[in-house]
XYZ file of C-alpha atoms in Angstrom:
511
model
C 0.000 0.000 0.000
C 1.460 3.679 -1.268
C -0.639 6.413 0.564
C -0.945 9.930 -1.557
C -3.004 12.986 -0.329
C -4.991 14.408 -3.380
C -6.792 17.600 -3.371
C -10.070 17.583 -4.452
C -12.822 19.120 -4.797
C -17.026 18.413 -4.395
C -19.878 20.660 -6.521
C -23.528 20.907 -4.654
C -25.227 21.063 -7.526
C -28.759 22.258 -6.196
C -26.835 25.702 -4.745
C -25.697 26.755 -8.780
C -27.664 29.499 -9.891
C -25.123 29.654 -13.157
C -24.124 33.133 -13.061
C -21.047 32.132 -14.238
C -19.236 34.026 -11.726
C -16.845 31.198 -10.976
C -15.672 31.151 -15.335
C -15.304 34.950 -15.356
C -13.113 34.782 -12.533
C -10.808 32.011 -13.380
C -11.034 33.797 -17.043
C -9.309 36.512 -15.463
C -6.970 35.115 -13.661
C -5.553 32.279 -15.992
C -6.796 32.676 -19.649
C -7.367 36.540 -20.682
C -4.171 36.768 -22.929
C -3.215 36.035 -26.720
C -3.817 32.477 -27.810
C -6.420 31.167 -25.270
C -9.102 33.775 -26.054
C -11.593 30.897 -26.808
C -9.950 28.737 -23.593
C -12.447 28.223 -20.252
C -10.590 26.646 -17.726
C -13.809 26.620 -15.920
C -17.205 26.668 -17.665
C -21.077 26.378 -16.800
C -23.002 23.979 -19.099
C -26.690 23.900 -18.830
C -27.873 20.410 -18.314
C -29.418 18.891 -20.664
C -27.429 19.780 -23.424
C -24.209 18.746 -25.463
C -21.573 21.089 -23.568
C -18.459 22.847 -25.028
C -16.960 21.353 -27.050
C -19.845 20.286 -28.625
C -20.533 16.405 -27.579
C -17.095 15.926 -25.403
C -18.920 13.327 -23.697
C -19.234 11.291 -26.984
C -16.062 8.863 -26.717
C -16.792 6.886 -29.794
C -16.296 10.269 -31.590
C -13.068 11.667 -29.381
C -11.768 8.481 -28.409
C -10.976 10.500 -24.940
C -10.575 7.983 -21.395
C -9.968 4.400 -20.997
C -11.280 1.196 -22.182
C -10.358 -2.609 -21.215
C -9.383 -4.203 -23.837
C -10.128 -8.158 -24.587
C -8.111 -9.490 -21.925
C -9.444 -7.105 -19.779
C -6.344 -4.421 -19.681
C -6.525 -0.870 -19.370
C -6.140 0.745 -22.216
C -6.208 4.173 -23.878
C -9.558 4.902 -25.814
C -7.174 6.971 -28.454
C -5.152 3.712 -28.759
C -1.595 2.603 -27.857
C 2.112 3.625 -28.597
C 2.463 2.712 -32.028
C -1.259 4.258 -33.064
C -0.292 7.359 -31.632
C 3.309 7.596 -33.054
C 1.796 7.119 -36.302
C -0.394 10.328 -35.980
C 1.686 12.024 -33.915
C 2.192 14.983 -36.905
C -1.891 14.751 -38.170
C -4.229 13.419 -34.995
C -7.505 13.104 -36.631
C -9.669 13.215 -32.934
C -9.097 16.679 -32.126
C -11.991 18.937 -31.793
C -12.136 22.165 -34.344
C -12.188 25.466 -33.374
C -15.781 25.352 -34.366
C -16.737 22.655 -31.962
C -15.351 25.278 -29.344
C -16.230 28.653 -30.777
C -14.912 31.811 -32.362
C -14.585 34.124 -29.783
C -15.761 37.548 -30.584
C -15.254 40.844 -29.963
C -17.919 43.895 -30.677
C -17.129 47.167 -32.845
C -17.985 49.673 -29.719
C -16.870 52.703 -31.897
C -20.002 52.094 -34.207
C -21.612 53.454 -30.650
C -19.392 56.166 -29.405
C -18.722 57.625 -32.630
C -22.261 57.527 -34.315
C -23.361 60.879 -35.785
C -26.932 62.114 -34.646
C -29.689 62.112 -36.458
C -29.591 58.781 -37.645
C -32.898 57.156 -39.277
C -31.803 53.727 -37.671
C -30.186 52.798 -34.339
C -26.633 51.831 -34.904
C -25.995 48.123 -33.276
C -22.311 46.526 -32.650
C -21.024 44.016 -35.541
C -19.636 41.247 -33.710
C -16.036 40.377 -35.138
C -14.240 37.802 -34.507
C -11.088 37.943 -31.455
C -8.702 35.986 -33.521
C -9.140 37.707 -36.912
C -11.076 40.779 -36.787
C -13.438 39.707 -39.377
C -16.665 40.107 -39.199
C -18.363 36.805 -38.129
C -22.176 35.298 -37.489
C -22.584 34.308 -34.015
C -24.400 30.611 -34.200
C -22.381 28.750 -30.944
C -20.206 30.023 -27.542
C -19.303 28.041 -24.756
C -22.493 28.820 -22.727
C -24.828 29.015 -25.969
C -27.450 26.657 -23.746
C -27.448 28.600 -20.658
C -30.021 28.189 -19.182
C -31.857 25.932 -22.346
C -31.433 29.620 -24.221
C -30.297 28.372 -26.861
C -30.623 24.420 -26.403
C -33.601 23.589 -28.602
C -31.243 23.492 -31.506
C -29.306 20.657 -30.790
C -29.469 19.561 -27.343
C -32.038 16.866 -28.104
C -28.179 14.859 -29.278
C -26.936 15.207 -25.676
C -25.072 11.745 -25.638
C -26.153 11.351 -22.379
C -30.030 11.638 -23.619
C -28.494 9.289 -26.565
C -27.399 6.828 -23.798
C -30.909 6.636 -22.087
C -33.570 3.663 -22.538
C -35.319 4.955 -25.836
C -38.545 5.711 -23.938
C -37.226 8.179 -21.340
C -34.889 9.837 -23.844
C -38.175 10.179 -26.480
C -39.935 12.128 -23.296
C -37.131 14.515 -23.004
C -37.026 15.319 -26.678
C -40.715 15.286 -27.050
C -41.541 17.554 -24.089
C -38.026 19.668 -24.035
C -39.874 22.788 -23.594
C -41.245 21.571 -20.206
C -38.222 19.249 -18.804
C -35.694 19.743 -16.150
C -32.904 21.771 -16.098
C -29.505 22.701 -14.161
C -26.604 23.812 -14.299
C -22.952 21.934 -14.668
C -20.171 24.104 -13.392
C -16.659 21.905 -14.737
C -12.954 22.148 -14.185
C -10.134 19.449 -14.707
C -11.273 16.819 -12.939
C -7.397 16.270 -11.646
C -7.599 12.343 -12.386
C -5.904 9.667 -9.855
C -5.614 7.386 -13.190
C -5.236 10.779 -16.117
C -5.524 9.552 -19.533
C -3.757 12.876 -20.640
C -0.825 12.012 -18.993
C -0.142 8.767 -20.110
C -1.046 10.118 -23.889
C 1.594 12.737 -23.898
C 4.569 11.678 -25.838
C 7.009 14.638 -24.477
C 6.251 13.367 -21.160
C 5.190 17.776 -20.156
C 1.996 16.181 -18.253
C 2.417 15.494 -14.696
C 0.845 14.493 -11.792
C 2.205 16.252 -9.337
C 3.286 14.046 -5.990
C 2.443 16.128 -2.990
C -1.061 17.343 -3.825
C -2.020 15.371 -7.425
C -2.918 18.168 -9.164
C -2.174 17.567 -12.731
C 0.047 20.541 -14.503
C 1.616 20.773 -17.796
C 5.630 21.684 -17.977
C 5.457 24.478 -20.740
C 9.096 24.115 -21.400
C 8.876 20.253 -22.249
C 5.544 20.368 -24.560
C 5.819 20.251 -27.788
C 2.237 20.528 -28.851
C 1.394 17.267 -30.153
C -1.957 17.205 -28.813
C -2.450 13.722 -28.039
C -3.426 15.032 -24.632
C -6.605 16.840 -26.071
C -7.742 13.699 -27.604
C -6.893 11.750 -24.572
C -9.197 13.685 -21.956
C -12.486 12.308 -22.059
C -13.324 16.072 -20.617
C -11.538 17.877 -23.443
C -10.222 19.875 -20.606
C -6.927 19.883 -22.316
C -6.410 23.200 -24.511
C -3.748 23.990 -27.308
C -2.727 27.413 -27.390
C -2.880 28.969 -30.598
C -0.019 31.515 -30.230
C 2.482 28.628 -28.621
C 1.461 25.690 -29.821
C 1.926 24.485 -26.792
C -1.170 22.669 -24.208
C -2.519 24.712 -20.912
C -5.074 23.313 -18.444
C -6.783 23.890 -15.294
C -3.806 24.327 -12.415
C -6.639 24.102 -10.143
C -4.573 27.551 -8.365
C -2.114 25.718 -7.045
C 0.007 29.010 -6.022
C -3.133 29.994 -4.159
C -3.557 26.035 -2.908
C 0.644 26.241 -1.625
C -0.559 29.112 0.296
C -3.529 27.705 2.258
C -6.443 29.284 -0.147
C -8.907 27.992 -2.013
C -8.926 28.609 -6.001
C -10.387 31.011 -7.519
C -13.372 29.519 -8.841
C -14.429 28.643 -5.406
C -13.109 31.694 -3.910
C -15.702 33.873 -5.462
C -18.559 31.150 -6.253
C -21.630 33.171 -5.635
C -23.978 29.867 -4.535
C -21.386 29.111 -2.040
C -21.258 25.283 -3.871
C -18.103 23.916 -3.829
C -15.625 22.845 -1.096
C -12.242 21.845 -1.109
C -10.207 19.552 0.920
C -7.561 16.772 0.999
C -8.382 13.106 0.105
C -6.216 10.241 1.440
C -5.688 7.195 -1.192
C -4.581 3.905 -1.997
C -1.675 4.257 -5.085
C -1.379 0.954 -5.684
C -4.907 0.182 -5.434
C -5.824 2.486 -8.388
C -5.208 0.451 -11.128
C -7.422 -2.180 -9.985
C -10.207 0.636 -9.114
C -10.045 1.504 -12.863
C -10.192 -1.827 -14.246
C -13.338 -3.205 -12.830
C -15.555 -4.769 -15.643
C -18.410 -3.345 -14.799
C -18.861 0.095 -15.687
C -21.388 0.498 -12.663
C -19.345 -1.158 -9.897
C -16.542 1.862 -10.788
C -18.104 4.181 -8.051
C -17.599 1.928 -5.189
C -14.222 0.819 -6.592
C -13.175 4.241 -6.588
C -14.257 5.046 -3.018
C -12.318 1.602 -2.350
C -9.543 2.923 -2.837
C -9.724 6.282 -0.222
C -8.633 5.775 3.183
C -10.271 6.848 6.514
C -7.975 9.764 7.877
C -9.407 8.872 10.813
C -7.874 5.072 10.712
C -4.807 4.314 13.297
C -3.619 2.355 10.487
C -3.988 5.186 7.594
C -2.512 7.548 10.334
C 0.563 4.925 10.994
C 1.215 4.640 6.806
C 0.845 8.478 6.600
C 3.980 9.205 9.281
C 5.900 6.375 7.216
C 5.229 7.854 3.871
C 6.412 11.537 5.359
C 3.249 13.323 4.986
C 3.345 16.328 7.715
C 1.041 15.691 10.539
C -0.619 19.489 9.325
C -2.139 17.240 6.180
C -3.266 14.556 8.141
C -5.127 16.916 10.473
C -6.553 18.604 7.477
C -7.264 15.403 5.573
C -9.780 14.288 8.801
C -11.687 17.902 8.677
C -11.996 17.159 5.256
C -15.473 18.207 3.775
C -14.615 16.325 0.679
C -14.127 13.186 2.558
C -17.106 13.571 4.296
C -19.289 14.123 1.555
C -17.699 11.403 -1.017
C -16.679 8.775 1.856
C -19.153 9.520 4.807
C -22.121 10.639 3.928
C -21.799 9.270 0.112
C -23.654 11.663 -1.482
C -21.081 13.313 -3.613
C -20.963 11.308 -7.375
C -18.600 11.327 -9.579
C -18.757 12.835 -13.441
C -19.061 9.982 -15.881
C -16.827 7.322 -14.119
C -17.250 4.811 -17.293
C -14.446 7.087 -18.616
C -12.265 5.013 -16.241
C -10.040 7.834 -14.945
C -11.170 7.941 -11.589
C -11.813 11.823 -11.346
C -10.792 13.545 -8.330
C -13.854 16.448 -8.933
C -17.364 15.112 -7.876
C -20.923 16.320 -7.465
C -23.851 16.554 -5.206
C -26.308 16.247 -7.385
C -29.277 18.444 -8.271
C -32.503 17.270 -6.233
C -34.305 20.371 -7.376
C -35.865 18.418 -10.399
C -37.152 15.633 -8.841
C -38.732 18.458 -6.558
C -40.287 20.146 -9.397
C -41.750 17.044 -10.933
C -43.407 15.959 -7.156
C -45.571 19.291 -7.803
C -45.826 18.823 -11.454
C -47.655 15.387 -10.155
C -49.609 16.919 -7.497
C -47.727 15.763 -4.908
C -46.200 17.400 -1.937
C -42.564 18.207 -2.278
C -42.626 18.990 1.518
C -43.609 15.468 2.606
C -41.079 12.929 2.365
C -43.053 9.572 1.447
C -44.319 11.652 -1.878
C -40.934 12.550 -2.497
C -40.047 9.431 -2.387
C -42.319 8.022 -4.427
C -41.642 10.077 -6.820
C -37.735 9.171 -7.024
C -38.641 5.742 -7.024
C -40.816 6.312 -9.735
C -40.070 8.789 -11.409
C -37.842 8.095 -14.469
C -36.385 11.700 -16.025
C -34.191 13.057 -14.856
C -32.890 10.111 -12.674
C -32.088 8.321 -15.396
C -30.673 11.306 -16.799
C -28.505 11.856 -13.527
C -27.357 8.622 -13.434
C -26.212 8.785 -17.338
C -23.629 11.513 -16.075
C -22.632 10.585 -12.534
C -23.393 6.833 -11.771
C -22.662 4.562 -15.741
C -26.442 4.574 -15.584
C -27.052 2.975 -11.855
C -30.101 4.617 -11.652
C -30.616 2.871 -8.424
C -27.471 4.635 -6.617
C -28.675 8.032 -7.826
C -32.014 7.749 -6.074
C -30.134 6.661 -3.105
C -28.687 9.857 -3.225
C -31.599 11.922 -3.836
C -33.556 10.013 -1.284
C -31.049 11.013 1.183
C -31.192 14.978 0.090
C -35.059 14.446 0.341
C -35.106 12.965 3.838
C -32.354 15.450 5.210
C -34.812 18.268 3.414
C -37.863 16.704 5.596
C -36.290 16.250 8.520
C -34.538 19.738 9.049
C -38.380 21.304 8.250
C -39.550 19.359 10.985
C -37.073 20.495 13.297
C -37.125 23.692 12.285
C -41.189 24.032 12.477
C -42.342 21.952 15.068
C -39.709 20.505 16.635
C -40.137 16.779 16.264
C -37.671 14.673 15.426
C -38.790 12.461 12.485
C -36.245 9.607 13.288
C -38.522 6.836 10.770
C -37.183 8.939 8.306
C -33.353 8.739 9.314
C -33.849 4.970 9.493
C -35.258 5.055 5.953
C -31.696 5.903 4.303
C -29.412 4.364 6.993
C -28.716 7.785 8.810
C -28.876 9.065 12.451
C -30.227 12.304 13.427
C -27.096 13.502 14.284
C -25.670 12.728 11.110
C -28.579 14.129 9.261
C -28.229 17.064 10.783
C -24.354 17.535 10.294
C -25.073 16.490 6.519
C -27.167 19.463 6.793
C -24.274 21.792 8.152
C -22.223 20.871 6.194
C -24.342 21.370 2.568
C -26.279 24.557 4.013
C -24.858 26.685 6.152
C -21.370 25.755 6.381
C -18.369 28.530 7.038
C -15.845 29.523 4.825
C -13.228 27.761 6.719
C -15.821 24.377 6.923
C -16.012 24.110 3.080
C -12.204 25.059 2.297
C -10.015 23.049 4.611
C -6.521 23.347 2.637
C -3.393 23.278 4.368
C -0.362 25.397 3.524
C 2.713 24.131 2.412
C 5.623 24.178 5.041
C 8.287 26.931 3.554
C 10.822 24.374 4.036
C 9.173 22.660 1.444
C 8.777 25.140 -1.106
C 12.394 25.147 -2.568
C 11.249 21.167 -3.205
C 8.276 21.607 -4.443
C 9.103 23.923 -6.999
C 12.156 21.547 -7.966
C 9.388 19.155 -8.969
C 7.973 21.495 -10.803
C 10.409 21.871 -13.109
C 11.545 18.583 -13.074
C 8.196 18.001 -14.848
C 8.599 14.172 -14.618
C 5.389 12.109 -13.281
C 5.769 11.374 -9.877
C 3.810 8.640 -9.682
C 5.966 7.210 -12.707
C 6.949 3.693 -11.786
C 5.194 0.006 -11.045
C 1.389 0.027 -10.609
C 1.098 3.856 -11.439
C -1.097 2.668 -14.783
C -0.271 5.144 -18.043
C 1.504 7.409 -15.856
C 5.290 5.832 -16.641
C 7.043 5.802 -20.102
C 3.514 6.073 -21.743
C 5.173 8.111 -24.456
C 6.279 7.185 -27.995
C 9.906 7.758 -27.733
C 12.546 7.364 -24.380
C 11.828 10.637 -22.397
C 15.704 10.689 -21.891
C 15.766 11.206 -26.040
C 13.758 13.844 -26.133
C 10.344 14.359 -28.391
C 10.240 12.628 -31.984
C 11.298 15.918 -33.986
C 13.220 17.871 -31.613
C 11.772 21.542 -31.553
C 8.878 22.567 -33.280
């Protein structure tokens, strides 16, 4: 057993209001320069819909993630050393600028500068950011907000693909009236990255202290294998170097103790940080589970209880200061994926074992218990209604679960029951322990859940500790080391996964 600390992070999806507050800030602060104008680090889809880029969640079309293979191996959807050596100059699975978007700019002068008088009202001419040309506006990377624009092509959501035909005919029958929320989305900081084992210049890392996944500018050459190899096409190429960027998930702001930027200034107060103890050399095994549905609980297999004499004992031997440990048991994250289990994670069948999960959204369910007549305060109509109710569970479970529809109503059922219970507290008084019994959960527990989703301080959803100054000189000899540091035996894709020796350099030298 190799211990690891991973910082992660968990979205409560029924607190996003999708004011995109959290993409305008990381915008700011990572992406508004040359060459990544049409670049969002962090972006808010509206759900359902196809996303940006269009349809990243449709593998058979990106070839992005994992896949066992005959015998059962791991292996790269985008295929192995000698597929990707021979495309290594022309990669065919890349999405085109116009499965992102042309960024645009508007003409303001047309405004300022108009002369009075004029018989019509002059209107800005969007251009377009990279050339200056004029240009028609028909997509951007939040053209479905809020199902704006989604009635053009959202009915080909490959998750609304994926669903039994009957369920996905309702959606696309009766969009107008369906559900709806919103799907805030960073790098999901993988424990098993496909990105990294794709890149043949070896410039993707996962870093050793933390796992946060970075790319060494210095050592990429721009080959672009690691686009194609994130099933989350949360890789980017930028135009003016060539060369790939990524979500750093702040890590100068996570080195000092603060939380990034996204969740810094997240208006619904949705997402909390904290530090995740794991099984290394249980991760391969996680991944390689047959069944696409049984990859949930082989993921959470693989974390360890902070709280554990034994994960305590491994943590001292493995060096990890004592100031991680502490922070890895006040762990919101932990609690929510590990303790509570209500935190899922996005599309696990993509066999990377993301490190970024989700509460998810009960909101819908709520609105279809009124839609039926029903009383969304009362929990055995609530219920019922999960248990019967098939859209958007279904839907839910095609994005967080490999289609377990049954583990995503366990999760909602929970929400539901916390939601009763805490109204009858909060009314009358009573204690409605049948309904704690119902999903496993004591009062006390429910009532910390609550906490812990509602009302929960700054310092209770961002538990982060600082790195010791006396490690900083090391950690930013890693950093430009820029080799894996998980590279090695049972670390699977994440050692020699390139085409060529790393000690030879990149096929082609500088580009």
């Amino acid at each position: 057993m190799r211990l690891r600390a991973q910082v992660a992070m968990v979205m409560n999806l029924d607190k996003c209001i999708g004011c995109h507050t959290c993409s305008v800030t990381c915008k700011q602060t990572w992406t508004n320069r040359e060459g990544t104008e049409y670049v969002w680090f962090n972006n808010v889809e509206t759900k359902p819909g196809i996303g940006y880029p269009k349809h990243y969640e449709d593998q058979e079309r990106w070839k992005g993630g994992w896949r066992l293979d005959a015998k059962g191996r791991l292996v790269l959807r985008s295929g192995g050393r000698a597929r990707r050596l021979s495309r290594i100059f022309a990669n065919p699975d890349l999405p085109t600028l116009e499965d992102y978007y042309e960024p645009a700019t508007f003409d303001k002068d047309v405004l300022v500068n108009a002369p009075g008088g004029l018989a019509d009202t002059p209107v800005k001419q969007p251009r377009s950011a990279l050339t200056g040309e004029p240009i028609s506006l028909e997509w951007g990377a939040n053209w479905e907000d809020s199902l704006g624009g989604a009635h053009e092509r959202a009915g080909t959501d490959p998750n609304i693909v994926s669903m039994p035909a009957e369920a996905a005919a309702r959606v696309k029958f009766e969009f107008e009236k369906t559900f709806m929320f919103h799907l805030p989305r960073i790098c999901e900081h993988c424990l098993n990255p496909a990105c990294v084992s794709a890149c043949p210049s070896g410039a993707m890392y996962k870093r050793e202290e933390d796992g946060i996944v970075l790319v060494d500018q210095n050592r990429c050459r721009g080959w672009r294998m690691c686009v194609t190899a994130c099933p989350y096409k949360k890789v980017y190429v930028n135009h003016a170097t060539g060369k790939a960027e990524k979500c750093t998930f702040c890590f100068p702001r996570i080195e000092a103790g603060q939380p990034t930027i996204c969740s810094e200034t997240c208006v619904g107060r949705l997402r909390y940080l904290g530090i995740v103890l794991y099984d290394e050399d249980a991760v391969l095994a996680a991944a390689s589970v047959q069944d696409d549905r049984e990859l949930l609980a082989a993921q959470r297999a693989t974390f360890l209880d902070p709280h554990d004499p034994e994960t305590m004992r491994l943590a001292h031997e493995a060096g990890l200061p004592e100031e991680w440990v502490l922070a890895a048991q006040q762990s919101p994250v932990w609690r929510l994926i590990s303790d509570y289990q209500i935190a899922l994670p996005l599309h696990p069948e993509y066999r990377t074992l993301p490190m970024v999960w989700y509460v998810p959204p009960l909101s819908p369910v709520l609105d279809a218990v009124g839609a039926a007549g029903r009383d969304d305060t009362d929990a055995d109509d609530v219920f019922h209604t999960i248990r019967d109710l098939r859209i958007p569970v279904e839907y839910l479970a095609e994005l967080f679960t490999a289609g377990d529809a049954d583990a995503v109503a366990g999760v909602l059922m929970k929400l539901a029951a916390m939601r009763s219970y805490m109204r009858a507290r909060t009314l009358d008084g009573t204690v409605a322990e049948e309904l704690c019994e119902a999903i496993g959960m004591t009062g006390q527990e429910v009532e910390a859940m609550y906490r812990l989703l509602a009302i929960a301080k700054y310092d209770e959803r961002y538990v982060i500790p600082a790195a010791y100054s006396r490690d900083a000189a090391s950690l930013e000899e890693q950093a430009d080391s820029a080799l894996c540091s998980l590279d090695g035996p049972g670390g699977p894709g994440m050692g020699g996964g390139g085409p060529v020796d790393l000690a030879l350099g990149p096929v082609g030298g500088e580009r």
